Short mmCIF file of C-alpha atoms in Angstrom, two decimals:
data_model
loop_
_atom_site.label_atom_id
_atom_site.label_comp_id
_atom_site.label_asym_id
_atom_site.label_seq_id
_atom_site.Cartn_x
_atom_site.Cartn_y
_atom_site.Cartn_z
CA MET A 1 2.00 -180.31 29.03
CA ALA A 2 -0.25 -178.18 31.22
CA VAL A 3 -3.64 -177.23 29.94
CA GLU A 4 -4.18 -173.49 30.00
CA ARG A 5 -7.63 -172.48 31.09
CA SER A 6 -9.14 -169.13 30.45
CA HIS A 7 -12.12 -167.58 32.08
CA ASP A 8 -14.08 -164.40 31.98
CA VAL A 9 -12.30 -162.08 34.42
CA ALA A 10 -15.29 -159.73 34.45
CA GLY A 11 -17.42 -162.62 35.70
CA CYS A 12 -15.29 -163.17 38.81
CA LYS A 13 -16.92 -162.20 42.06
CA ARG A 14 -15.34 -159.25 43.80
CA VAL A 15 -15.99 -157.87 47.23
CA ASP A 16 -17.67 -154.49 47.28
CA GLY A 17 -15.27 -151.57 47.80
CA GLY A 18 -17.45 -150.15 50.58
CA ILE A 19 -17.38 -153.44 52.50
CA THR A 20 -13.60 -153.53 52.11
CA ARG A 21 -13.24 -150.03 53.57
CA VAL A 22 -15.65 -150.73 56.43
CA PHE A 23 -13.83 -153.86 57.54
CA GLN A 24 -10.39 -152.28 57.12
CA LEU A 25 -11.44 -149.91 59.89
CA LEU A 26 -14.12 -151.66 61.94
CA GLY A 27 -12.61 -155.11 61.50
CA LYS A 28 -9.63 -154.21 63.65
CA ARG A 29 -9.67 -155.64 67.13
CA TRP A 30 -11.36 -153.35 69.68
CA THR A 31 -12.72 -150.84 67.15
CA GLY A 32 -16.28 -152.21 67.10
CA PRO A 33 -16.59 -152.31 70.89
CA ILE A 34 -15.27 -148.72 71.16
CA VAL A 35 -17.83 -147.45 68.66
CA SER A 36 -20.53 -149.50 70.36
CA VAL A 37 -19.80 -147.95 73.77
CA LEU A 38 -19.82 -144.47 72.25
CA THR A 39 -23.28 -145.04 70.71
CA GLY A 40 -24.52 -144.54 74.28
CA GLY A 41 -23.12 -141.01 74.32
CA PRO A 42 -19.83 -139.26 75.02
CA ALA A 43 -17.38 -140.99 77.33
CA TYR A 44 -14.15 -140.15 79.07
CA PHE A 45 -11.05 -142.17 78.21
CA VAL A 46 -11.05 -143.92 81.61
CA ASP A 47 -14.72 -144.86 81.21
CA LEU A 48 -14.04 -146.36 77.78
CA ARG A 49 -11.18 -148.39 79.23
CA ARG A 50 -13.41 -149.72 82.02
CA ALA A 51 -16.22 -150.53 79.58
CA ILE A 52 -13.96 -152.66 77.36
CA PRO A 53 -12.27 -155.35 79.45
CA GLY A 54 -8.83 -156.37 78.22
CA ILE A 55 -7.99 -153.30 76.14
CA SER A 56 -4.74 -151.54 77.00
CA GLU A 57 -4.45 -147.77 77.29
CA ARG A 58 -2.11 -147.72 74.30
CA MET A 59 -4.49 -149.75 72.11
CA LEU A 60 -7.47 -147.63 73.14
CA SER A 61 -5.53 -144.47 72.33
CA ASP A 62 -4.44 -145.86 68.95
CA ARG A 63 -7.94 -146.95 67.98
CA LEU A 64 -9.48 -143.63 69.05
CA THR A 65 -6.88 -141.82 66.94
CA GLU A 66 -7.78 -143.99 63.92
CA LEU A 67 -11.49 -143.40 64.45
CA ALA A 68 -10.92 -139.65 64.71
CA ALA A 69 -8.84 -139.67 61.51
CA ALA A 70 -11.68 -141.54 59.78
CA GLY A 71 -14.15 -138.87 60.92
CA LEU A 72 -16.15 -141.13 63.22
CA VAL A 73 -15.02 -139.80 66.61
CA VAL A 74 -14.30 -136.35 68.01
CA ARG A 75 -11.84 -135.80 70.86
CA GLU A 76 -12.87 -133.01 73.24
CA VAL A 77 -10.64 -131.57 75.96
CA ALA A 78 -12.27 -129.98 79.01
CA GLU A 79 -9.86 -127.60 80.70
CA GLY A 80 -9.25 -128.50 84.32
CA PRO A 81 -8.22 -128.82 86.81
CA PRO A 82 -8.28 -131.67 86.27
CA LEU A 83 -7.83 -131.82 82.52
CA ARG A 84 -10.37 -134.31 81.13
CA VAL A 85 -10.59 -135.76 77.64
CA SER A 86 -13.85 -137.13 76.33
CA TYR A 87 -14.81 -138.76 73.06
CA ARG A 88 -18.06 -138.69 71.15
CA LEU A 89 -19.28 -140.00 67.84
CA THR A 90 -19.63 -137.64 64.92
CA GLU A 91 -22.78 -137.75 62.81
CA ALA A 92 -21.07 -140.35 60.60
CA GLY A 93 -20.10 -142.43 63.63
CA ALA A 94 -23.58 -142.22 65.13
CA ALA A 95 -25.01 -143.44 61.82
CA LEU A 96 -23.41 -146.83 62.60
CA LYS A 97 -25.76 -147.40 65.55
CA PRO A 98 -28.51 -149.25 63.61
CA ALA A 99 -25.95 -151.49 61.89
CA LEU A 100 -24.26 -152.33 65.20
CA ARG A 101 -27.64 -153.08 66.77
CA GLU A 102 -28.43 -155.47 63.89
CA LEU A 103 -25.04 -157.16 64.26
CA ALA A 104 -25.69 -157.67 67.98
CA VAL A 105 -29.08 -159.26 67.22
CA TRP A 106 -27.47 -161.48 64.58
CA ALA A 107 -24.72 -162.54 67.01
CA GLU A 108 -27.25 -163.50 69.68
CA LYS A 109 -29.08 -165.67 67.17
CA HIS A 110 -26.24 -167.17 65.12
CA LEU A 111 -22.98 -166.84 67.06
CA PRO A 112 -23.20 -168.47 70.47
CA GLU A 113 -20.47 -167.55 72.94
CA GLU A 114 -19.23 -171.14 73.14
CA ALA A 115 -18.45 -171.03 69.40
CA LEU A 116 -15.69 -168.53 70.14
CA GLY A 117 -13.84 -170.83 72.47
CA PRO A 118 -12.41 -170.15 75.93
CA GLY A 119 -11.12 -166.75 76.87
CA CYS A 120 -13.42 -164.73 74.61
#
């Protein structure tokens, strides 16, 4: 016969709701690098693609759409010719800059490139 164990559910550790929301958005592949590039100022789509090696146009478009829906990025169309689309961080997006800077410092200290394996 199995022994039933009970425990205090309230005492269980739970991840913070804010952390969950942050990583649901910023934890997606390519999202962090896109935001990081945009911390340097507005950028055209083609410039973002060049700045992030390996990202496809479709993925970049999808991630920018998600970031815009989350209120972190604004899409601006400059009438042409030629028609040019640029992206910039909103105030909320720009507020991520200090956190991203701290993550970069942490990565340099604690996450050596060789730890990620080949191809990264």
